[in-house]
Coordinates of C-alpha atoms and ligand atoms in Angstrom, one line a residue:
M1082 CA 21.3 -38.8 -22.5
K1083 CA 19.3 -35.8 -21.5
L1084 CA 20.9 -32.6 -20.2
A1085 CA 18.8 -30.4 -17.8
L1086 CA 19.6 -26.8 -17.1
I1087 CA 18.5 -25.5 -13.7
L1088 CA 18.5 -21.7 -13.4
G1089 CA 19.4 -19.6 -10.4
D1090 CA 15.7 -19.0 -9.6
Q1091 CA 14.7 -22.6 -10.0
L1092 CA 16.1 -24.0 -6.8
S1093 CA 13.2 -26.3 -5.9
A1094 CA 13.5 -30.0 -5.3
E1095 CA 10.1 -30.4 -7.0
L1096 CA 11.1 -28.6 -10.1
S1097 CA 9.2 -30.0 -13.1
C1098 CA 12.3 -30.8 -15.2
L1099 CA 13.7 -33.1 -12.5
H1100 CA 10.7 -35.4 -13.0
E1101 CA 11.8 -35.9 -16.6
L1102 CA 15.3 -37.2 -15.8
D1103 CA 16.9 -40.4 -14.9
K1104 CA 19.6 -40.1 -12.2
R1105 CA 21.6 -42.9 -13.7
T1106 CA 22.0 -41.6 -17.2
D1107 CA 21.1 -37.9 -17.3
L1108 CA 23.1 -34.8 -16.4
I1109 CA 22.1 -31.6 -14.7
V1110 CA 24.0 -28.4 -15.4
M1111 CA 24.0 -25.2 -13.3
A1112 CA 26.0 -22.2 -14.2
E1113 CA 27.1 -18.8 -12.7
V1114 CA 27.6 -16.7 -15.8
N1115 CA 28.4 -13.1 -16.8
T1116 CA 25.3 -12.5 -18.9
E1117 CA 22.9 -13.4 -16.0
A1118 CA 25.0 -11.6 -13.4
R1119 CA 25.3 -8.4 -15.4
Y1120 CA 22.2 -7.9 -17.5
V1121 CA 21.3 -5.2 -15.0
K1122 CA 23.5 -3.9 -12.3
H1123 CA 22.0 -6.3 -9.6
H1124 CA 22.6 -5.3 -6.0
K1125 CA 25.6 -7.1 -4.6
Q1126 CA 23.4 -9.0 -2.2
K1127 CA 21.2 -10.4 -5.0
I1128 CA 24.2 -11.9 -6.8
A1129 CA 25.6 -13.3 -3.5
L1130 CA 22.2 -14.7 -2.6
I1131 CA 21.7 -16.4 -6.0
F1132 CA 25.3 -17.8 -6.2
C1133 CA 25.3 -19.1 -2.6
A1134 CA 21.8 -20.6 -3.0
M1135 CA 22.8 -22.2 -6.3
R1136 CA 25.9 -23.8 -4.8
H1137 CA 24.0 -25.2 -1.8
F1138 CA 21.2 -26.5 -4.1
A1139 CA 23.7 -28.2 -6.5
R1140 CA 25.4 -29.9 -3.5
Q1141 CA 22.1 -31.1 -2.3
L1142 CA 21.2 -32.6 -5.7
Q1143 CA 24.6 -34.3 -5.8
D1144 CA 24.1 -35.7 -2.3
D1145 CA 20.7 -37.0 -3.6
G1146 CA 22.5 -39.0 -6.3
W1147 CA 22.2 -36.6 -9.3
Q1148 CA 25.1 -36.2 -11.7
L1149 CA 25.7 -32.5 -12.0
H1150 CA 28.1 -30.1 -13.8
Y1151 CA 28.5 -26.9 -11.9
H1152 CA 30.1 -23.9 -13.7
A1153 CA 31.3 -21.6 -11.0
F1154 CA 31.7 -17.9 -11.8
D1155 CA 35.0 -17.2 -13.5
P1156 CA 35.5 -13.7 -15.0
E1157 CA 38.2 -15.1 -17.4
S1158 CA 36.0 -17.9 -18.7
T1159 CA 35.1 -17.9 -22.4
Q1160 CA 31.8 -19.4 -21.4
R1161 CA 30.0 -16.1 -20.7
S1162 CA 26.4 -17.1 -21.1
L1163 CA 24.1 -20.0 -20.1
L1164 CA 24.1 -21.0 -23.8
D1165 CA 27.9 -21.1 -23.9
V1166 CA 28.0 -23.5 -20.9
V1167 CA 25.2 -25.7 -22.0
A1168 CA 26.7 -26.0 -25.5
A1169 CA 30.1 -27.0 -24.1
V1170 CA 28.6 -29.6 -21.7
A1171 CA 26.2 -31.0 -24.3
D1172 CA 29.0 -31.4 -26.8
K1173 CA 31.3 -33.0 -24.3
H1174 CA 28.7 -35.5 -23.1
G1175 CA 27.0 -36.1 -26.4
A1176 CA 23.6 -35.0 -25.0
N1177 CA 20.7 -35.6 -27.4
E1178 CA 18.1 -33.3 -25.7
L1179 CA 18.1 -30.3 -23.4
V1180 CA 15.2 -30.2 -20.9
M1181 CA 14.3 -27.1 -18.9
T1182 CA 11.6 -25.8 -16.7
E1183 CA 10.4 -22.7 -18.5
C1184 CA 12.1 -19.6 -17.2
G1185 CA 10.6 -16.7 -15.4
E1186 CA 11.9 -13.7 -17.5
Y1187 CA 10.8 -13.0 -21.0
R1188 CA 14.3 -11.8 -22.0
L1189 CA 15.8 -15.3 -21.4
H1190 CA 12.7 -17.2 -22.5
H1191 CA 12.7 -15.4 -25.8
D1192 CA 16.4 -16.2 -26.4
I1193 CA 15.9 -19.9 -25.5
V1194 CA 12.9 -20.4 -27.8
S1195 CA 14.3 -18.4 -30.7
N1196 CA 18.0 -19.3 -30.7
W1197 CA 19.1 -22.1 -28.6
H1198 CA 17.9 -25.1 -30.7
K1199 CA 19.8 -23.6 -33.6
S1200 CA 23.1 -23.2 -31.7
L1201 CA 22.8 -26.5 -29.9
S1202 CA 21.6 -28.6 -32.7
I1203 CA 19.6 -30.7 -30.2
P1204 CA 15.9 -30.3 -29.3
V1205 CA 15.1 -28.0 -26.4
T1206 CA 12.1 -29.2 -24.4
L1207 CA 10.5 -26.6 -22.1
L1208 CA 8.3 -27.8 -19.2
T1209 CA 5.7 -25.8 -17.4
D1210 CA 6.8 -24.1 -14.2
D1211 CA 4.2 -25.6 -11.9
R1212 CA 5.5 -23.8 -8.8
F1213 CA 2.9 -21.1 -9.4
L1214 CA -0.7 -21.4 -8.2
C1215 CA -2.2 -20.1 -11.4
S1216 CA -0.9 -21.5 -14.7
K1217 CA -0.5 -19.2 -17.7
T1218 CA -3.5 -21.0 -19.4
R1219 CA -5.7 -20.6 -16.3
F1220 CA -4.9 -16.9 -16.2
A1221 CA -5.6 -16.5 -19.9
D1222 CA -9.0 -18.3 -19.3
W1223 CA -9.8 -15.9 -16.5
V1224 CA -9.0 -12.9 -18.7
H1225 CA -11.0 -14.2 -21.7
G1226 CA -14.1 -12.1 -22.3
R1227 CA -13.4 -9.6 -19.5
K1228 CA -13.6 -5.9 -20.4
Q1229 CA -11.6 -4.9 -17.4
L1230 CA -9.1 -6.8 -15.3
R1231 CA -9.0 -6.3 -11.6
M1232 CA -6.9 -8.2 -9.1
E1233 CA -9.7 -8.4 -6.5
Y1234 CA -11.9 -10.6 -8.8
F1235 CA -8.9 -12.8 -9.9
Y1236 CA -8.1 -13.3 -6.2
R1237 CA -11.6 -14.4 -5.3
E1238 CA -11.4 -17.0 -8.0
M1239 CA -8.0 -18.2 -6.7
R1240 CA -9.5 -18.4 -3.2
R1241 CA -12.2 -20.7 -4.6
D1242 CA -9.9 -22.7 -6.9
H1243 CA -7.6 -23.5 -4.0
N1244 CA -10.2 -23.6 -1.3
L1245 CA -8.2 -21.1 0.9
L1246 CA -9.9 -19.2 3.7
M1247 CA -13.3 -20.4 2.4
D1248 CA -16.4 -21.2 4.3
G1249 CA -18.2 -23.3 1.7
N1250 CA -18.6 -21.1 -1.3
Q1251 CA -18.2 -17.9 0.8
P1252 CA -15.1 -16.2 2.2
E1253 CA -14.3 -16.9 5.7
G1254 CA -15.3 -14.1 8.0
G1255 CA -17.9 -12.9 5.5
E1256 CA -15.5 -10.6 3.6
W1257 CA -13.1 -11.3 0.8
N1258 CA -10.8 -8.5 1.7
F1259 CA -9.9 -6.9 5.1
D1260 CA -7.8 -4.1 3.7
S1261 CA -9.8 -1.4 5.5
S1262 CA -8.5 -2.8 8.8
N1263 CA -4.9 -2.9 7.5
R1264 CA -4.0 0.7 7.6
R1265 CA -2.8 1.5 11.1
A1266 CA 0.1 3.8 11.6
Y1267 CA 2.7 2.4 14.0
R1268 CA 3.4 4.2 17.3
G1269 CA 5.9 1.7 18.8
D1270 CA 3.4 -0.8 20.2
P1271 CA 3.9 -3.8 20.0
P1272 CA 7.7 -3.7 19.9
L1273 CA 9.1 -4.9 16.6
P1274 CA 10.4 -8.4 16.9
A1275 CA 14.1 -9.1 16.0
L1276 CA 14.7 -11.0 12.8
P1277 CA 16.4 -14.4 12.8
G1278 CA 20.1 -14.1 12.0
F1279 CA 21.6 -16.6 9.6
S1280 CA 25.1 -18.0 9.7
Y1281 CA 27.1 -18.6 6.6
T1282 CA 29.6 -21.3 5.6
H1283 CA 33.2 -20.8 4.3
D1284 CA 31.9 -21.4 0.8
D1285 CA 29.2 -18.7 1.3
K1286 CA 31.9 -16.4 2.5
A1287 CA 34.0 -17.2 -0.6
V1288 CA 31.0 -16.1 -2.7
F1289 CA 30.8 -12.8 -0.8
A1290 CA 34.5 -12.2 -1.5
L1291 CA 34.0 -13.0 -5.2
V1292 CA 31.1 -10.6 -5.4
E1293 CA 33.2 -7.9 -3.6
E1294 CA 36.0 -8.4 -6.1
H1295 CA 34.2 -8.7 -9.4
F1296 CA 31.0 -6.7 -8.8
A1297 CA 32.5 -3.8 -6.9
D1298 CA 30.7 -1.3 -9.2
H1299 CA 27.3 -2.8 -8.5
P1300 CA 25.0 -1.0 -6.0
G1301 CA 24.7 -1.8 -2.3
T1302 CA 26.8 -3.4 0.3
L1303 CA 27.2 -6.9 1.5
T1304 CA 27.9 -5.9 5.1
R1305 CA 24.5 -6.7 6.5
F1306 CA 23.7 -9.7 4.2
N1307 CA 21.1 -11.8 6.1
W1308 CA 19.1 -13.7 3.5
P1309 CA 18.3 -17.4 3.7
V1310 CA 20.5 -19.3 1.2
T1311 CA 19.4 -22.8 1.9
R1312 CA 16.0 -24.4 2.2
T1313 CA 16.6 -25.0 5.9
Q1314 CA 17.2 -21.4 6.5
A1315 CA 14.2 -20.4 4.4
R1316 CA 12.0 -22.7 6.4
Q1317 CA 13.4 -21.1 9.6
A1318 CA 12.6 -17.6 8.2
L1319 CA 9.0 -18.7 7.4
E1320 CA 8.5 -20.2 10.9
D1321 CA 9.8 -17.1 12.5
F1322 CA 7.6 -14.8 10.4
V1323 CA 4.3 -16.7 11.0
Q1324 CA 5.0 -16.9 14.8
Y1325 CA 6.3 -13.4 15.6
R1326 CA 5.2 -11.0 12.8
L1327 CA 2.2 -12.4 11.0
P1328 CA -0.2 -11.5 13.9
W1329 CA 0.6 -7.8 13.3
F1330 CA 1.2 -8.0 9.5
G1331 CA -2.3 -6.9 8.7
D1332 CA -2.7 -3.9 11.1
F1333 CA 0.7 -2.4 10.2
Q1334 CA 1.0 -3.5 6.5
D1335 CA 1.2 0.1 5.3
A1336 CA 3.1 1.6 8.2
M1337 CA 6.6 3.1 8.0
T1338 CA 8.8 4.1 10.9
Q1339 CA 12.1 6.0 11.1
G1340 CA 15.1 3.7 11.4
E1341 CA 13.0 0.5 11.0
S1342 CA 13.6 -1.4 7.8
F1343 CA 11.4 -4.4 8.1
M1344 CA 8.3 -3.6 10.3
F1345 CA 6.1 -6.7 10.4
H1346 CA 6.8 -7.8 6.9
S1347 CA 7.8 -11.4 6.0
L1348 CA 11.0 -10.9 4.0
L1349 CA 10.1 -14.1 2.2
S1350 CA 10.0 -12.8 -1.4
T1351 CA 13.7 -13.7 -2.0
S1352 CA 13.2 -17.3 -0.9
I1353 CA 9.9 -17.8 -2.8
N1354 CA 11.2 -16.2 -6.0
C1355 CA 14.4 -18.3 -6.2
G1356 CA 12.5 -21.5 -5.3
L1357 CA 13.7 -22.2 -1.7
L1358 CA 10.0 -21.9 -0.6
S1359 CA 6.9 -22.7 -2.5
P1360 CA 4.1 -20.1 -2.4
R1361 CA 1.7 -22.8 -1.3
E1362 CA 3.7 -23.8 1.7
V1363 CA 4.1 -20.2 2.7
I1364 CA 0.3 -19.7 2.5
D1365 CA -0.3 -22.9 4.4
A1366 CA 2.0 -22.0 7.2
A1367 CA 0.1 -18.7 7.7
V1368 CA -3.3 -20.4 7.5
D1369 CA -2.2 -23.0 10.1
V1370 CA -1.2 -20.3 12.5
Y1371 CA -4.6 -18.6 12.0
R1372 CA -6.4 -21.9 12.5
A1373 CA -4.5 -22.4 15.7
G1374 CA -5.9 -19.0 16.9
K1375 CA -2.5 -17.3 16.9
A1376 CA -3.0 -14.8 14.1
P1377 CA -6.2 -12.8 13.3
L1378 CA -8.1 -13.1 10.1
N1379 CA -7.3 -9.6 8.8
A1380 CA -3.5 -10.4 9.0
T1381 CA -3.8 -13.9 7.5
E1382 CA -6.2 -12.8 4.7
G1383 CA -4.0 -9.8 4.0
F1384 CA -0.9 -11.9 3.7
V1385 CA -2.6 -14.7 1.7
R1386 CA -3.8 -12.0 -0.7
Q1387 CA -0.3 -10.8 -1.4
I1388 CA 0.8 -14.2 -2.5
L1389 CA -2.3 -15.9 -3.9
G1390 CA -3.6 -12.6 -5.3
W1391 CA -1.0 -10.1 -6.3
R1392 CA 2.0 -12.4 -6.9
E1393 CA 0.0 -14.7 -9.2
Y1394 CA -1.8 -11.7 -10.8
V1395 CA 1.3 -9.8 -11.8
R1396 CA 2.9 -12.9 -13.2
G1397 CA -0.2 -13.7 -15.3
L1398 CA -0.3 -10.2 -16.7
Y1399 CA 3.4 -10.2 -17.5
W1400 CA 3.1 -13.3 -19.6
L1401 CA -0.1 -12.1 -21.2
K1402 CA 1.3 -8.8 -22.3
M1403 CA 5.0 -9.2 -22.9
P1404 CA 7.0 -8.1 -24.8
A1405 CA 5.0 -5.0 -25.7
Y1406 CA 4.2 -4.4 -22.1
A1407 CA 7.8 -3.4 -21.3
R1408 CA 7.7 -0.5 -23.7
S1409 CA 4.5 1.1 -22.3
N1410 CA 4.6 4.7 -21.4
G1411 CA 1.0 5.7 -21.2
L1412 CA 1.6 9.0 -19.5
G1413 CA 4.3 10.0 -22.0
N1414 CA 7.0 10.5 -19.3
T1415 CA 10.4 11.8 -20.4
R1416 CA 12.4 12.8 -17.3
S1417 CA 15.6 11.0 -16.2
L1418 CA 15.8 9.2 -12.9
P1419 CA 17.3 11.6 -10.4
A1420 CA 20.9 10.6 -9.4
Y1421 CA 19.9 10.1 -5.7
Y1422 CA 18.1 6.9 -6.7
W1423 CA 21.6 5.5 -7.0
S1424 CA 23.5 7.5 -4.3
G1425 CA 20.7 7.8 -1.7
D1426 CA 21.8 11.4 -1.2
T1427 CA 18.7 13.5 -0.8
G1428 CA 17.2 15.9 1.7
M1429 CA 13.8 14.1 1.5
N1430 CA 13.8 12.0 4.6
C1431 CA 11.2 9.5 3.4
M1432 CA 13.2 8.8 0.3
R1433 CA 16.5 8.7 2.2
E1434 CA 15.0 6.1 4.6
A1435 CA 13.8 4.0 1.6
F1436 CA 17.2 4.3 -0.1
H1437 CA 19.0 3.3 3.1
N1438 CA 17.0 0.1 3.3
T1439 CA 17.6 -0.5 -0.4
F1440 CA 21.3 -0.2 -0.4
E1441 CA 22.0 -1.7 3.1
H1442 CA 19.6 -4.7 2.8
A1443 CA 18.7 -5.0 -0.9
Y1444 CA 15.2 -4.6 0.5
A1445 CA 12.4 -2.1 1.0
H1446 CA 9.0 -3.0 2.1
H1447 CA 6.0 -2.6 -0.3
I1448 CA 4.8 0.8 0.9
Q1449 CA 8.3 2.2 0.7
R1450 CA 8.5 0.9 -2.9
L1451 CA 5.0 2.0 -3.9
M1452 CA 4.3 5.2 -1.9
V1453 CA 7.7 6.7 -1.4
T1454 CA 10.2 6.0 -4.2
G1455 CA 7.6 4.9 -6.7
N1456 CA 5.2 7.7 -5.9
F1457 CA 8.0 10.2 -6.3
A1458 CA 9.0 8.8 -9.7
L1459 CA 5.3 8.9 -10.8
L1460 CA 4.9 12.5 -9.7
A1461 CA 8.2 13.6 -11.2
G1462 CA 7.3 11.9 -14.6
V1463 CA 10.3 9.6 -14.8
T1464 CA 10.7 7.6 -18.0
P1465 CA 9.2 4.1 -17.1
T1466 CA 12.2 2.1 -18.5
E1467 CA 14.6 4.0 -16.2
I1468 CA 12.6 3.5 -13.1
C1469 CA 11.9 -0.2 -14.1
D1470 CA 15.7 -0.8 -14.5
W1471 CA 16.3 0.7 -11.1
Y1472 CA 13.8 -1.6 -9.3
L1473 CA 15.1 -4.6 -11.2
A1474 CA 18.6 -3.8 -10.1
V1475 CA 18.4 -2.8 -6.4
Y1476 CA 16.3 -5.5 -4.7
A1477 CA 17.3 -9.0 -3.8
D1478 CA 13.9 -10.3 -4.8
A1479 CA 13.8 -8.6 -8.2
Y1480 CA 12.9 -10.5 -11.3
D1481 CA 11.4 -9.0 -14.4
W1482 CA 8.1 -10.9 -14.2
V1483 CA 7.2 -9.5 -10.9
E1484 CA 9.1 -6.2 -10.9
L1485 CA 7.8 -5.0 -14.3
P1486 CA 4.1 -5.1 -13.7
N1487 CA 4.5 -3.7 -10.2
T1488 CA 6.6 -0.7 -11.5
L1489 CA 5.2 -0.1 -14.9
G1490 CA 1.6 -0.9 -13.9
M1491 CA 1.1 -0.3 -10.2
V1492 CA 3.5 2.5 -9.6
M1493 CA 3.9 4.4 -13.0
H1494 CA 0.4 3.8 -14.4
A1495 CA 2.2 3.5 -17.7
D1496 CA 0.0 0.6 -18.9
D1497 CA -3.1 2.8 -19.3
G1498 CA -4.8 1.4 -16.2
L1499 CA -4.4 -2.3 -17.0
L1500 CA -3.1 -3.1 -13.6
G1501 CA -4.7 -0.4 -11.4
S1502 CA -7.9 1.6 -11.9
K1503 CA -6.2 4.8 -10.7
P1504 CA -2.7 5.9 -10.1
Y1505 CA -1.3 5.5 -6.6
A1506 CA -0.3 9.2 -6.6
A1507 CA -0.2 10.8 -3.1
S1508 CA 1.0 14.0 -1.5
G1509 CA 3.2 14.2 1.6
N1510 CA 0.1 14.0 3.7
Y1511 CA -0.2 10.3 3.0
I1512 CA 3.4 9.7 4.0
N1513 CA 2.9 11.8 7.1
K1514 CA -0.2 9.8 8.1
M1515 CA 1.5 6.4 7.7
S1516 CA 5.0 7.3 9.2
D1517 CA 7.0 9.6 11.4
Y1518 CA 9.3 10.5 8.6
C1519 CA 8.2 14.1 8.2
K1520 CA 9.2 14.9 11.7
H1521 CA 12.8 14.2 10.7
C1522 CA 12.7 16.0 7.4
R1523 CA 14.2 19.3 6.3
Y1524 CA 11.0 19.9 4.2
S1525 CA 7.7 20.9 5.7
V1526 CA 4.9 18.5 5.0
K1527 CA 2.3 21.1 6.1
T1528 CA 3.1 23.5 3.3
S1529 CA 3.1 23.3 -0.5
T1530 CA 4.4 26.4 -2.1
D1531 CA 7.1 27.8 0.3
H1532 CA 10.8 27.3 -0.5
D1533 CA 11.0 24.5 2.0
S1534 CA 7.7 22.8 1.3
C1535 CA 7.5 19.1 0.9
P1536 CA 8.2 18.3 -2.8
F1537 CA 5.5 15.7 -2.9
N1538 CA 2.8 18.3 -2.2
S1539 CA 3.1 20.6 -5.2
L1540 CA 4.3 17.7 -7.5
Y1541 CA 1.1 15.9 -6.6
W1542 CA -1.1 18.8 -7.9
H1543 CA 1.2 19.3 -10.9
F1544 CA 0.7 15.7 -11.8
M1545 CA -3.1 15.9 -11.5
S1546 CA -3.2 19.1 -13.5
S1547 CA -0.9 17.8 -16.2
H1548 CA -2.8 14.6 -16.7
R1549 CA -6.3 16.0 -16.3
E1550 CA -7.4 14.8 -19.7
T1551 CA -6.5 11.2 -18.8
F1552 CA -7.9 11.1 -15.3
S1553 CA -10.7 13.6 -14.8
S1554 CA -13.3 11.3 -16.2
N1555 CA -12.2 8.5 -13.8
P1556 CA -15.0 8.3 -11.2
R1557 CA -12.4 7.3 -8.5
M1558 CA -10.7 10.7 -9.1
T1559 CA -13.6 13.1 -9.4
M1560 CA -13.1 14.3 -5.8
I1561 CA -9.5 15.2 -6.5
Y1562 CA -10.4 17.3 -9.5
R1563 CA -13.2 18.9 -7.6
S1564 CA -10.8 20.0 -4.8
F1565 CA -8.4 21.3 -7.4
D1566 CA -11.0 23.3 -9.1
K1567 CA -12.1 24.8 -5.8
M1568 CA -8.6 26.2 -5.2
A1569 CA -8.1 30.0 -5.8
D1570 CA -6.3 30.7 -9.0
D1571 CA -3.3 32.3 -7.2
K1572 CA -2.9 29.1 -5.1
K1573 CA -3.0 27.0 -8.2
Q1574 CA -0.4 29.2 -9.8
A1575 CA 1.9 29.1 -6.8
L1576 CA 1.6 25.3 -6.8
M1577 CA 2.5 25.0 -10.4
Q1578 CA 5.4 27.5 -10.0
R1579 CA 6.8 25.5 -7.0
A1580 CA 6.4 22.2 -8.9
S1581 CA 8.2 23.6 -12.0
H1582 CA 11.0 24.9 -9.8
L1583 CA 11.3 21.4 -8.2
L1584 CA 11.2 19.6 -11.6
E1585 CA 14.0 21.9 -12.9
N1586 CA 16.1 21.1 -9.9
L1587 CA 15.1 17.4 -9.5
D1588 CA 18.6 16.2 -9.0
V1589 CA 19.3 18.3 -6.0
L1590 CA 16.2 17.8 -3.8
Ligands
FAD2759 P1 5.5 -9.1 2.5 O1 5.0 -7.7 2.6 O2 5.7 -9.8 3.7 O3 4.4 -9.8 1.5 C1 4.4 -11.2 1.5 C2 4.6 -11.8 0.1 O4 3.6 -11.4 -0.8 C3 5.9 -11.3 -0.5 O5 7.0 -12.0 -0.1 C4 5.7 -11.5 -2.0 O6 6.0 -12.8 -2.4 C5 4.2 -11.3 -2.1 N1 3.8 -9.9 -2.6 C6 3.5 -8.9 -1.8 N2 3.1 -7.9 -2.6 C7 3.3 -8.3 -3.9 C8 3.2 -7.6 -5.2 N3 2.7 -6.4 -5.3 N4 3.5 -8.3 -6.3 C9 4.0 -9.6 -6.2 N5 4.1 -10.2 -5.0 C10 3.8 -9.6 -3.9 N6 8.2 -8.2 -5.4 C11 9.0 -9.1 -5.7 O7 9.0 -10.2 -5.3 N7 10.0 -8.8 -6.7 C12 10.1 -7.6 -7.2 O8 11.0 -7.4 -8.0 C13 9.2 -6.6 -6.8 N8 9.3 -5.3 -7.3 C14 8.4 -4.4 -6.9 C15 8.5 -3.1 -7.4 C16 7.6 -2.1 -7.0 C17 7.7 -0.8 -7.6 C18 6.6 -2.4 -6.1 C19 5.7 -1.4 -5.7 C20 6.5 -3.7 -5.6 C21 7.4 -4.7 -5.9 N9 7.3 -6.0 -5.4 C22 8.2 -6.9 -5.8 C23 6.2 -6.4 -4.5 C24 6.5 -6.2 -3.0 O9 6.9 -4.9 -2.8 C25 7.5 -7.2 -2.6 O10 7.1 -8.5 -2.9 C26 7.6 -7.2 -1.0 O11 8.0 -5.9 -0.6 C27 8.7 -8.2 -0.6 O12 8.9 -8.1 0.8 P2 8.3 -9.2 1.8 O13 8.7 -10.5 1.4 O14 8.7 -8.7 3.2 O15 6.7 -9.0 1.5
DLZ2760 C1 19.6 -13.4 -11.0 C2 20.6 -14.4 -11.4 C3 22.0 -14.1 -11.3 C4 22.5 -12.9 -10.7 N1 22.9 -15.0 -11.8 C5 22.5 -16.1 -12.3 C6 23.4 -17.0 -12.9 O1 24.6 -16.8 -12.9 N2 23.0 -18.2 -13.4 C7 21.7 -18.5 -13.4 O2 21.3 -19.6 -13.8 N3 20.7 -17.7 -12.9 C8 21.1 -16.5 -12.4 N4 20.2 -15.6 -12.0 C9 18.8 -15.9 -12.2 C10 18.4 -15.7 -13.7 O3 18.6 -14.4 -14.0 C11 16.9 -16.1 -13.9 O4 16.9 -17.5 -13.8 C12 16.4 -15.7 -15.2 O5 16.3 -14.4 -15.3 C13 15.0 -16.3 -15.5 O6 14.1 -15.9 -14.6
SF4_2761 FE1 8.9 13.0 2.7 FE2 7.7 15.4 2.4 FE3 7.6 14.1 4.7 FE4 9.9 15.1 3.9 S1 8.1 16.2 4.4 S2 9.6 13.1 4.8 S3 9.8 14.8 1.7 S4 6.7 13.4 2.7

């Protein structure tokens, strides 16, 4: 008989390993284990989401006639890892092969391919994860012979490959990318739609209690848990998004507003990443609404680009470059992550807002991750591994394959520009333009060198000055260095002094 292990982020009825099994003879195993639940300090909501969704998925498989062994979380269990559980079940049932869909994270993948067959003494067969729109080989083919990798060109090929938003061989609407129309600040119009609320079963609530009891030292709270944990709920979340928020997704994609956690974002990453929704069905739902004339092209293209473009691109890069990628520190950063990344306790209002979302909802939208908490870590020169561990821990959608390239590459520019042609560094001016945060802040965004000046302002120039050798020859940064060079020497000196003071007191800003 074959044994198939299904992981907590493989909760898809169409999973490739299911096609290899016979319901009558083979056995599926799913396991909630210490090693997966504790390899970083996952937010409580992430653990609760995965355990609830795993249990629902297991029940659905059993209802569909599959034989399934479910190992529920037990802190006293001697079976602490996936391998422990698989070995015990394989032994008990005399399995002669383990079949799996390849896993998403290098950490576990490496362990499986290097060690498992030895410990199990049965062959381990890994099948391609065909839930992605671009296979690892397709990505490697695209990379082959290119001097420079840019998401935009990859995305165009994906649009062609999958015939999405195409007009023959040309992009629909005449442009590949409508990003320039996707940068409006939000001033309260239209009103932000309420999110759908999900209800949870007794079993889900038992998981919440288990997480409260055994993961009390993990970040965040479960109080406002509102993630889909079944496919039905995930479909409901998708329908709600395309109907009520997609039409405005493009315009306000980069906007941030005091007290508003979700804006017009989809909140679908948790469901896509654990398998409750397929990326293709999410894209199709958005395109259908566009075709029905209920969402504009800038919104639909912007949304499709995130999934067909960015999501596939970062996954491709991850598998191309791991494991060395995780050790990159191109800018030579050495500072520790300030303690308020874990406590949320800072006077910088933009950061406080992002931390509030993070701990209350295990969520922050892309611009908060990239241009607030990420930008700050970049300007402050935080060690990449520390900030990567933070992003991997605190979000319900976080998996190494997507978190790492976003943090290391997009935010920290630690991969020497592999993912982005220039760092996404910005002063407080950007945050002020895209939000109303600065009005509610104890720092002044209008000044740079006073004792109450916005920390982002002087840190921005300090960053540019410190990395001049790396960036000044970058044509996309010439203007920045030209402005810096035009500044009077005493202004430059005051900026560097203020930045040094901030960096010495990083923990108490
Ligand atoms: P929306 O804004 O509604 O976007 C739609 C979908 O597009 C998302 O659900 C997601 O599937 C996809 N998407 C959008 N941007 C990206 C991107 N840059 N990379 C990959 N997919 C993208 N996303 C994760 O899924 N997991 C992570 O661990 C993660 N870590 C991140 C860390 C940093 C530092 C940054 C800057 C971004 C990270 N992202 C991550 C990408 C992005 O921020 C989230 O996908 C998005 O905020 C999820 O919210 P949403 O579903 O409302 O997205
Ligand atoms: C994220 C997660 C957590 C918290 N717990 C489990 C678990 O107990 N069992 C499991 O199979 N998967 C879990 N996961 C998801 C895995 O970490 C994920 O499957 C791997 O990292 C591979 O991507
Ligand atoms: Fe953030 Fe600076 Fe604005 Fe305060 S003033 S909210 S620290 S950008």
